[in-house]
XYZ file of C-alpha atoms in Angstrom:
67
model
C 39.964 -16.995 17.557
C 36.829 -18.600 16.099
C 34.685 -16.430 18.347
C 36.295 -13.290 16.921
C 35.558 -14.376 13.346
C 31.896 -15.062 14.167
C 31.282 -11.630 15.672
C 28.811 -9.637 13.662
C 29.112 -6.003 12.733
C 27.365 -3.722 15.232
C 23.696 -3.274 14.356
C 22.268 0.158 13.728
C 19.343 1.180 15.839
C 15.908 0.785 14.325
C 15.396 4.538 13.971
C 18.732 5.000 12.198
C 17.782 2.268 9.743
C 14.412 3.927 9.215
C 16.036 7.295 8.538
C 18.391 5.671 6.044
C 15.467 4.073 4.198
C 13.527 7.359 4.137
C 16.491 9.056 2.469
C 16.236 6.514 -0.381
C 12.622 7.429 -1.163
C 12.056 9.485 -4.294
C 8.969 11.558 -3.525
C 6.765 12.499 -6.511
C 6.304 16.118 -7.488
C 2.950 17.811 -6.925
C 1.457 17.409 -10.452
C 2.300 13.687 -10.497
C 0.822 13.239 -7.037
C -2.400 15.002 -8.063
C -2.731 12.892 -11.248
C -2.176 9.646 -9.370
C -4.600 10.646 -6.616
C -7.304 11.527 -9.144
C -6.722 8.208 -10.929
C -7.012 6.200 -7.702
C -10.166 8.013 -6.558
C -11.764 7.659 -10.016
C -11.028 3.949 -10.325
C -12.278 3.377 -6.775
C -15.530 5.223 -7.504
C -16.119 3.342 -10.767
C -15.461 -0.025 -9.133
C -17.759 0.941 -6.253
C -20.581 1.689 -8.700
C -19.969 -1.573 -10.608
C -20.021 -3.601 -7.385
C -23.206 -1.805 -6.222
C -24.970 -2.557 -9.540
C -23.931 -6.227 -9.431
C -25.009 -6.479 -5.784
C -28.369 -4.916 -6.551
C -28.886 -7.270 -9.505
C -28.059 -10.343 -7.440
C -30.383 -9.140 -4.675
C -33.246 -8.663 -7.158
C -32.596 -12.111 -8.631
C -32.641 -13.722 -5.190
C -35.879 -11.901 -4.322
C -37.476 -13.300 -7.515
C -36.342 -16.824 -6.648
C -37.560 -16.627 -3.047
C -41.068 -15.345 -3.950
């Protein structure tokens, strides 16, 4: 009797679980997707420029110290 109580419910297959999770996703509409994509690309570009300027400044400083 104890063995019957400890039995677990049958597991779903991995793909069935994945399909169930995909049904829960709320996909954004096109205008929202475009706005978010533009925001991500813009922020990435700005941060890339900031990092490049800082890197260049540090490199110039190190070159002054080495010479």
